[in-house]
JSON list of C-alpha atoms in Angstrom, two decimals:
[
{"chain": "E", "resi": 81, "resn": "MET", "atom": "CA", "xyz": [-20.44, 1.90, -5.81]},
{"chain": "E", "resi": 82, "resn": "SER", "atom": "CA", "xyz": [-21.49, 1.47, -9.41]},
{"chain": "E", "resi": 83, "resn": "ASN", "atom": "CA", "xyz": [-20.73, 4.88, -10.87]},
{"chain": "E", "resi": 84, "resn": "PHE", "atom": "CA", "xyz": [-16.94, 4.79, -10.76]},
{"chain": "E", "resi": 85, "resn": "ARG", "atom": "CA", "xyz": [-16.70, 7.64, -13.30]},
{"chain": "E", "resi": 86, "resn": "LYS", "atom": "CA", "xyz": [-17.75, 10.07, -10.56]},
{"chain": "E", "resi": 87, "resn": "LEU", "atom": "CA", "xyz": [-14.83, 9.04, -8.35]},
{"chain": "E", "resi": 88, "resn": "LEU", "atom": "CA", "xyz": [-12.04, 11.60, -8.31]},
{"chain": "E", "resi": 89, "resn": "ILE", "atom": "CA", "xyz": [-9.48, 8.81, -7.89]},
{"chain": "E", "resi": 90, "resn": "TRP", "atom": "CA", "xyz": [-10.70, 7.16, -11.11]},
{"chain": "E", "resi": 91, "resn": "GLN", "atom": "CA", "xyz": [-10.62, 10.51, -12.96]},
{"chain": "E", "resi": 92, "resn": "LYS", "atom": "CA", "xyz": [-7.08, 11.25, -11.75]},
{"chain": "E", "resi": 93, "resn": "ALA", "atom": "CA", "xyz": [-5.99, 7.73, -12.65]},
{"chain": "E", "resi": 94, "resn": "MET", "atom": "CA", "xyz": [-7.38, 8.22, -16.16]},
{"chain": "E", "resi": 95, "resn": "ASN", "atom": "CA", "xyz": [-5.40, 11.47, -16.45]},
{"chain": "E", "resi": 96, "resn": "LEU", "atom": "CA", "xyz": [-2.27, 9.60, -15.37]},
{"chain": "E", "resi": 97, "resn": "VAL", "atom": "CA", "xyz": [-2.80, 7.10, -18.20]},
{"chain": "E", "resi": 98, "resn": "THR", "atom": "CA", "xyz": [-3.12, 9.89, -20.76]},
{"chain": "E", "resi": 99, "resn": "THR", "atom": "CA", "xyz": [-0.04, 11.69, -19.45]},
{"chain": "E", "resi": 100, "resn": "THR", "atom": "CA", "xyz": [1.89, 8.42, -19.42]},
{"chain": "E", "resi": 101, "resn": "TYR", "atom": "CA", "xyz": [1.04, 7.67, -23.04]},
{"chain": "E", "resi": 102, "resn": "ASN", "atom": "CA", "xyz": [2.11, 11.17, -24.07]},
{"chain": "E", "resi": 103, "resn": "HIS", "atom": "CA", "xyz": [5.48, 10.83, -22.32]},
{"chain": "E", "resi": 104, "resn": "THR", "atom": "CA", "xyz": [6.21, 7.28, -23.46]},
{"chain": "E", "resi": 105, "resn": "LYS", "atom": "CA", "xyz": [5.69, 8.19, -27.14]},
{"chain": "E", "resi": 106, "resn": "GLN", "atom": "CA", "xyz": [9.25, 9.51, -27.02]},
{"chain": "E", "resi": 107, "resn": "PHE", "atom": "CA", "xyz": [10.77, 6.26, -25.71]},
{"chain": "E", "resi": 108, "resn": "PRO", "atom": "CA", "xyz": [13.00, 4.37, -28.18]},
{"chain": "E", "resi": 109, "resn": "LYS", "atom": "CA", "xyz": [11.12, 2.14, -30.62]},
{"chain": "E", "resi": 110, "resn": "GLU", "atom": "CA", "xyz": [13.04, -0.93, -29.40]},
{"chain": "E", "resi": 111, "resn": "GLU", "atom": "CA", "xyz": [11.31, -0.46, -26.03]},
{"chain": "E", "resi": 112, "resn": "ILE", "atom": "CA", "xyz": [7.80, -0.82, -27.45]},
{"chain": "E", "resi": 113, "resn": "PHE", "atom": "CA", "xyz": [7.55, -4.39, -26.08]},
{"chain": "E", "resi": 114, "resn": "GLY", "atom": "CA", "xyz": [9.71, -3.64, -23.05]},
{"chain": "E", "resi": 115, "resn": "LEU", "atom": "CA", "xyz": [9.57, -0.68, -20.71]},
{"chain": "E", "resi": 116, "resn": "THR", "atom": "CA", "xyz": [7.07, 1.28, -22.83]},
{"chain": "E", "resi": 117, "resn": "SER", "atom": "CA", "xyz": [4.58, -1.57, -22.68]},
{"chain": "E", "resi": 118, "resn": "GLN", "atom": "CA", "xyz": [5.21, -2.24, -18.98]},
{"chain": "E", "resi": 119, "resn": "ILE", "atom": "CA", "xyz": [4.80, 1.35, -17.86]},
{"chain": "E", "resi": 120, "resn": "ARG", "atom": "CA", "xyz": [1.66, 1.79, -19.93]},
{"chain": "E", "resi": 121, "resn": "ARG", "atom": "CA", "xyz": [0.10, -1.43, -18.65]},
{"chain": "E", "resi": 122, "resn": "SER", "atom": "CA", "xyz": [0.78, -0.56, -15.03]},
{"chain": "E", "resi": 123, "resn": "ALA", "atom": "CA", "xyz": [-0.76, 2.89, -15.56]},
{"chain": "E", "resi": 124, "resn": "ILE", "atom": "CA", "xyz": [-3.82, 1.37, -17.27]},
{"chain": "E", "resi": 125, "resn": "SER", "atom": "CA", "xyz": [-4.23, -1.11, -14.44]},
{"chain": "E", "resi": 126, "resn": "VAL", "atom": "CA", "xyz": [-4.87, 1.62, -11.87]},
{"chain": "E", "resi": 127, "resn": "PRO", "atom": "CA", "xyz": [-8.19, 3.03, -13.19]},
{"chain": "E", "resi": 128, "resn": "SER", "atom": "CA", "xyz": [-9.18, -0.38, -14.59]},
{"chain": "E", "resi": 129, "resn": "ASN", "atom": "CA", "xyz": [-9.06, -2.01, -11.16]},
{"chain": "E", "resi": 130, "resn": "ILE", "atom": "CA", "xyz": [-10.86, 0.91, -9.54]},
{"chain": "E", "resi": 131, "resn": "ALA", "atom": "CA", "xyz": [-13.65, 0.47, -12.10]},
{"chain": "E", "resi": 132, "resn": "GLU", "atom": "CA", "xyz": [-13.75, -3.32, -11.88]},
{"chain": "E", "resi": 133, "resn": "GLY", "atom": "CA", "xyz": [-13.82, -3.30, -8.09]},
{"chain": "E", "resi": 134, "resn": "SER", "atom": "CA", "xyz": [-16.68, -0.83, -8.02]},
{"chain": "E", "resi": 135, "resn": "GLY", "atom": "CA", "xyz": [-18.88, -3.38, -9.75]},
{"chain": "E", "resi": 136, "resn": "ARG", "atom": "CA", "xyz": [-18.32, -6.05, -7.11]},
{"chain": "E", "resi": 137, "resn": "ASP", "atom": "CA", "xyz": [-20.91, -7.16, -4.58]},
{"chain": "E", "resi": 138, "resn": "SER", "atom": "CA", "xyz": [-19.02, -6.48, -1.38]},
{"chain": "E", "resi": 139, "resn": "ASN", "atom": "CA", "xyz": [-16.64, -4.01, 0.18]},
{"chain": "E", "resi": 140, "resn": "LYS", "atom": "CA", "xyz": [-14.21, -6.88, 0.75]},
{"chain": "E", "resi": 141, "resn": "GLU", "atom": "CA", "xyz": [-14.02, -7.55, -2.99]},
{"chain": "E", "resi": 142, "resn": "TYR", "atom": "CA", "xyz": [-13.84, -3.83, -3.76]},
{"chain": "E", "resi": 143, "resn": "LEU", "atom": "CA", "xyz": [-10.92, -3.48, -1.35]},
{"chain": "E", "resi": 144, "resn": "ARG", "atom": "CA", "xyz": [-9.13, -6.34, -3.09]},
{"chain": "E", "resi": 145, "resn": "PHE", "atom": "CA", "xyz": [-9.34, -4.52, -6.42]},
{"chain": "E", "resi": 146, "resn": "LEU", "atom": "CA", "xyz": [-8.32, -1.20, -4.86]},
{"chain": "E", "resi": 147, "resn": "ASN", "atom": "CA", "xyz": [-5.28, -2.95, -3.41]},
{"chain": "E", "resi": 148, "resn": "VAL", "atom": "CA", "xyz": [-4.40, -4.32, -6.85]},
{"chain": "E", "resi": 149, "resn": "SER", "atom": "CA", "xyz": [-4.77, -0.77, -8.14]},
{"chain": "E", "resi": 150, "resn": "ILE", "atom": "CA", "xyz": [-2.35, 0.63, -5.59]},
{"chain": "E", "resi": 151, "resn": "SER", "atom": "CA", "xyz": [0.09, -2.22, -6.27]},
{"chain": "E", "resi": 152, "resn": "SER", "atom": "CA", "xyz": [0.00, -1.30, -9.95]},
{"chain": "E", "resi": 153, "resn": "LEU", "atom": "CA", "xyz": [0.67, 2.29, -8.97]},
{"chain": "E", "resi": 154, "resn": "PHE", "atom": "CA", "xyz": [3.78, 1.21, -7.04]},
{"chain": "E", "resi": 155, "resn": "GLU", "atom": "CA", "xyz": [4.88, -0.79, -10.07]},
{"chain": "E", "resi": 156, "resn": "PHE", "atom": "CA", "xyz": [4.34, 2.33, -12.19]},
{"chain": "E", "resi": 157, "resn": "GLN", "atom": "CA", "xyz": [6.46, 4.44, -9.82]},
{"chain": "E", "resi": 158, "resn": "THR", "atom": "CA", "xyz": [9.28, 1.90, -10.03]},
{"chain": "E", "resi": 159, "resn": "GLN", "atom": "CA", "xyz": [9.14, 1.90, -13.82]},
{"chain": "E", "resi": 160, "resn": "LEU", "atom": "CA", "xyz": [9.26, 5.71, -13.81]},
{"chain": "E", "resi": 161, "resn": "GLU", "atom": "CA", "xyz": [12.49, 5.52, -11.80]},
{"chain": "E", "resi": 162, "resn": "ILE", "atom": "CA", "xyz": [13.92, 3.07, -14.32]},
{"chain": "E", "resi": 163, "resn": "ALA", "atom": "CA", "xyz": [12.94, 5.33, -17.23]},
{"chain": "E", "resi": 164, "resn": "LYS", "atom": "CA", "xyz": [14.59, 8.30, -15.52]},
{"chain": "E", "resi": 165, "resn": "ASN", "atom": "CA", "xyz": [17.72, 6.33, -14.68]},
{"chain": "E", "resi": 166, "resn": "ILE", "atom": "CA", "xyz": [18.24, 5.29, -18.30]},
{"chain": "E", "resi": 167, "resn": "ASP", "atom": "CA", "xyz": [17.46, 8.79, -19.57]},
{"chain": "E", "resi": 168, "resn": "TYR", "atom": "CA", "xyz": [14.15, 8.00, -21.25]},
{"chain": "E", "resi": 169, "resn": "LEU", "atom": "CA", "xyz": [12.51, 10.67, -19.09]},
{"chain": "E", "resi": 170, "resn": "LYS", "atom": "CA", "xyz": [13.93, 14.08, -18.37]},
{"chain": "E", "resi": 171, "resn": "GLU", "atom": "CA", "xyz": [14.16, 15.05, -14.70]},
{"chain": "E", "resi": 172, "resn": "LEU", "atom": "CA", "xyz": [11.20, 17.44, -14.90]},
{"chain": "E", "resi": 173, "resn": "GLU", "atom": "CA", "xyz": [9.04, 14.88, -16.73]},
{"chain": "E", "resi": 174, "resn": "PHE", "atom": "CA", "xyz": [9.88, 12.32, -14.07]},
{"chain": "E", "resi": 175, "resn": "ILE", "atom": "CA", "xyz": [9.10, 14.73, -11.22]},
{"chain": "E", "resi": 176, "resn": "ASN", "atom": "CA", "xyz": [5.73, 15.71, -12.72]},
{"chain": "E", "resi": 177, "resn": "LEU", "atom": "CA", "xyz": [4.66, 12.11, -13.38]},
{"chain": "E", "resi": 178, "resn": "TYR", "atom": "CA", "xyz": [5.94, 10.90, -10.03]},
{"chain": "E", "resi": 179, "resn": "GLU", "atom": "CA", "xyz": [4.17, 13.67, -8.10]},
{"chain": "E", "resi": 180, "resn": "GLU", "atom": "CA", "xyz": [0.96, 12.98, -9.99]},
{"chain": "E", "resi": 181, "resn": "SER", "atom": "CA", "xyz": [1.26, 9.31, -9.03]},
{"chain": "E", "resi": 182, "resn": "ARG", "atom": "CA", "xyz": [2.04, 10.16, -5.38]},
{"chain": "E", "resi": 183, "resn": "GLU", "atom": "CA", "xyz": [-1.07, 12.33, -5.15]},
{"chain": "E", "resi": 184, "resn": "LEU", "atom": "CA", "xyz": [-3.12, 9.45, -6.53]},
{"chain": "E", "resi": 185, "resn": "GLU", "atom": "CA", "xyz": [-1.42, 7.09, -4.07]},
{"chain": "E", "resi": 186, "resn": "ARG", "atom": "CA", "xyz": [-2.43, 9.26, -1.12]},
{"chain": "E", "resi": 187, "resn": "MET", "atom": "CA", "xyz": [-5.99, 9.50, -2.42]},
{"chain": "E", "resi": 188, "resn": "LEU", "atom": "CA", "xyz": [-6.23, 5.74, -2.93]},
{"chain": "E", "resi": 189, "resn": "ILE", "atom": "CA", "xyz": [-4.93, 5.02, 0.56]},
{"chain": "E", "resi": 190, "resn": "SER", "atom": "CA", "xyz": [-7.44, 7.44, 2.03]},
{"chain": "E", "resi": 191, "resn": "PHE", "atom": "CA", "xyz": [-10.28, 5.89, 0.00]},
{"chain": "E", "resi": 192, "resn": "ILE", "atom": "CA", "xyz": [-9.25, 2.38, 1.06]},
{"chain": "E", "resi": 193, "resn": "ASN", "atom": "CA", "xyz": [-9.20, 3.45, 4.71]},
{"chain": "E", "resi": 194, "resn": "LYS", "atom": "CA", "xyz": [-12.69, 4.97, 4.42]},
{"chain": "E", "resi": 195, "resn": "ILE", "atom": "CA", "xyz": [-14.08, 1.77, 2.96]},
{"chain": "E", "resi": 196, "resn": "LYS", "atom": "CA", "xyz": [-12.40, -0.27, 5.73]},
{"chain": "E", "resi": 197, "resn": "GLU", "atom": "CA", "xyz": [-14.07, 1.97, 8.33]},
{"chain": "E", "resi": 198, "resn": "ARG", "atom": "CA", "xyz": [-17.50, 1.07, 6.90]},
{"chain": "E", "resi": 199, "resn": "ASN", "atom": "CA", "xyz": [-16.97, -2.64, 7.64]}
]
């Protein structure tokens, strides 16, 4: 799979990054090297690992990168909870971001399972 840009999971992951950056702009400036950086990096990791894995030689390697991607997504979801708990995100912002990430999670799991079936 070399054309990762055609993958809906990559496209949705890219949208999640954009949405995340837009929401974290409002975080306190003292968080720029803390939670803001962490939540952005975990979001960026999702499409980055999908793309990197697609360039690998085997399904086994691709699956490894997809699993890193989903792990980053779980990290992202945890950081969203933290941001909500300390009132950096409003409830509705949290719900929208979290639901977007859950949809991507389901898609990634399904994609991983399809690749496993090919082996």
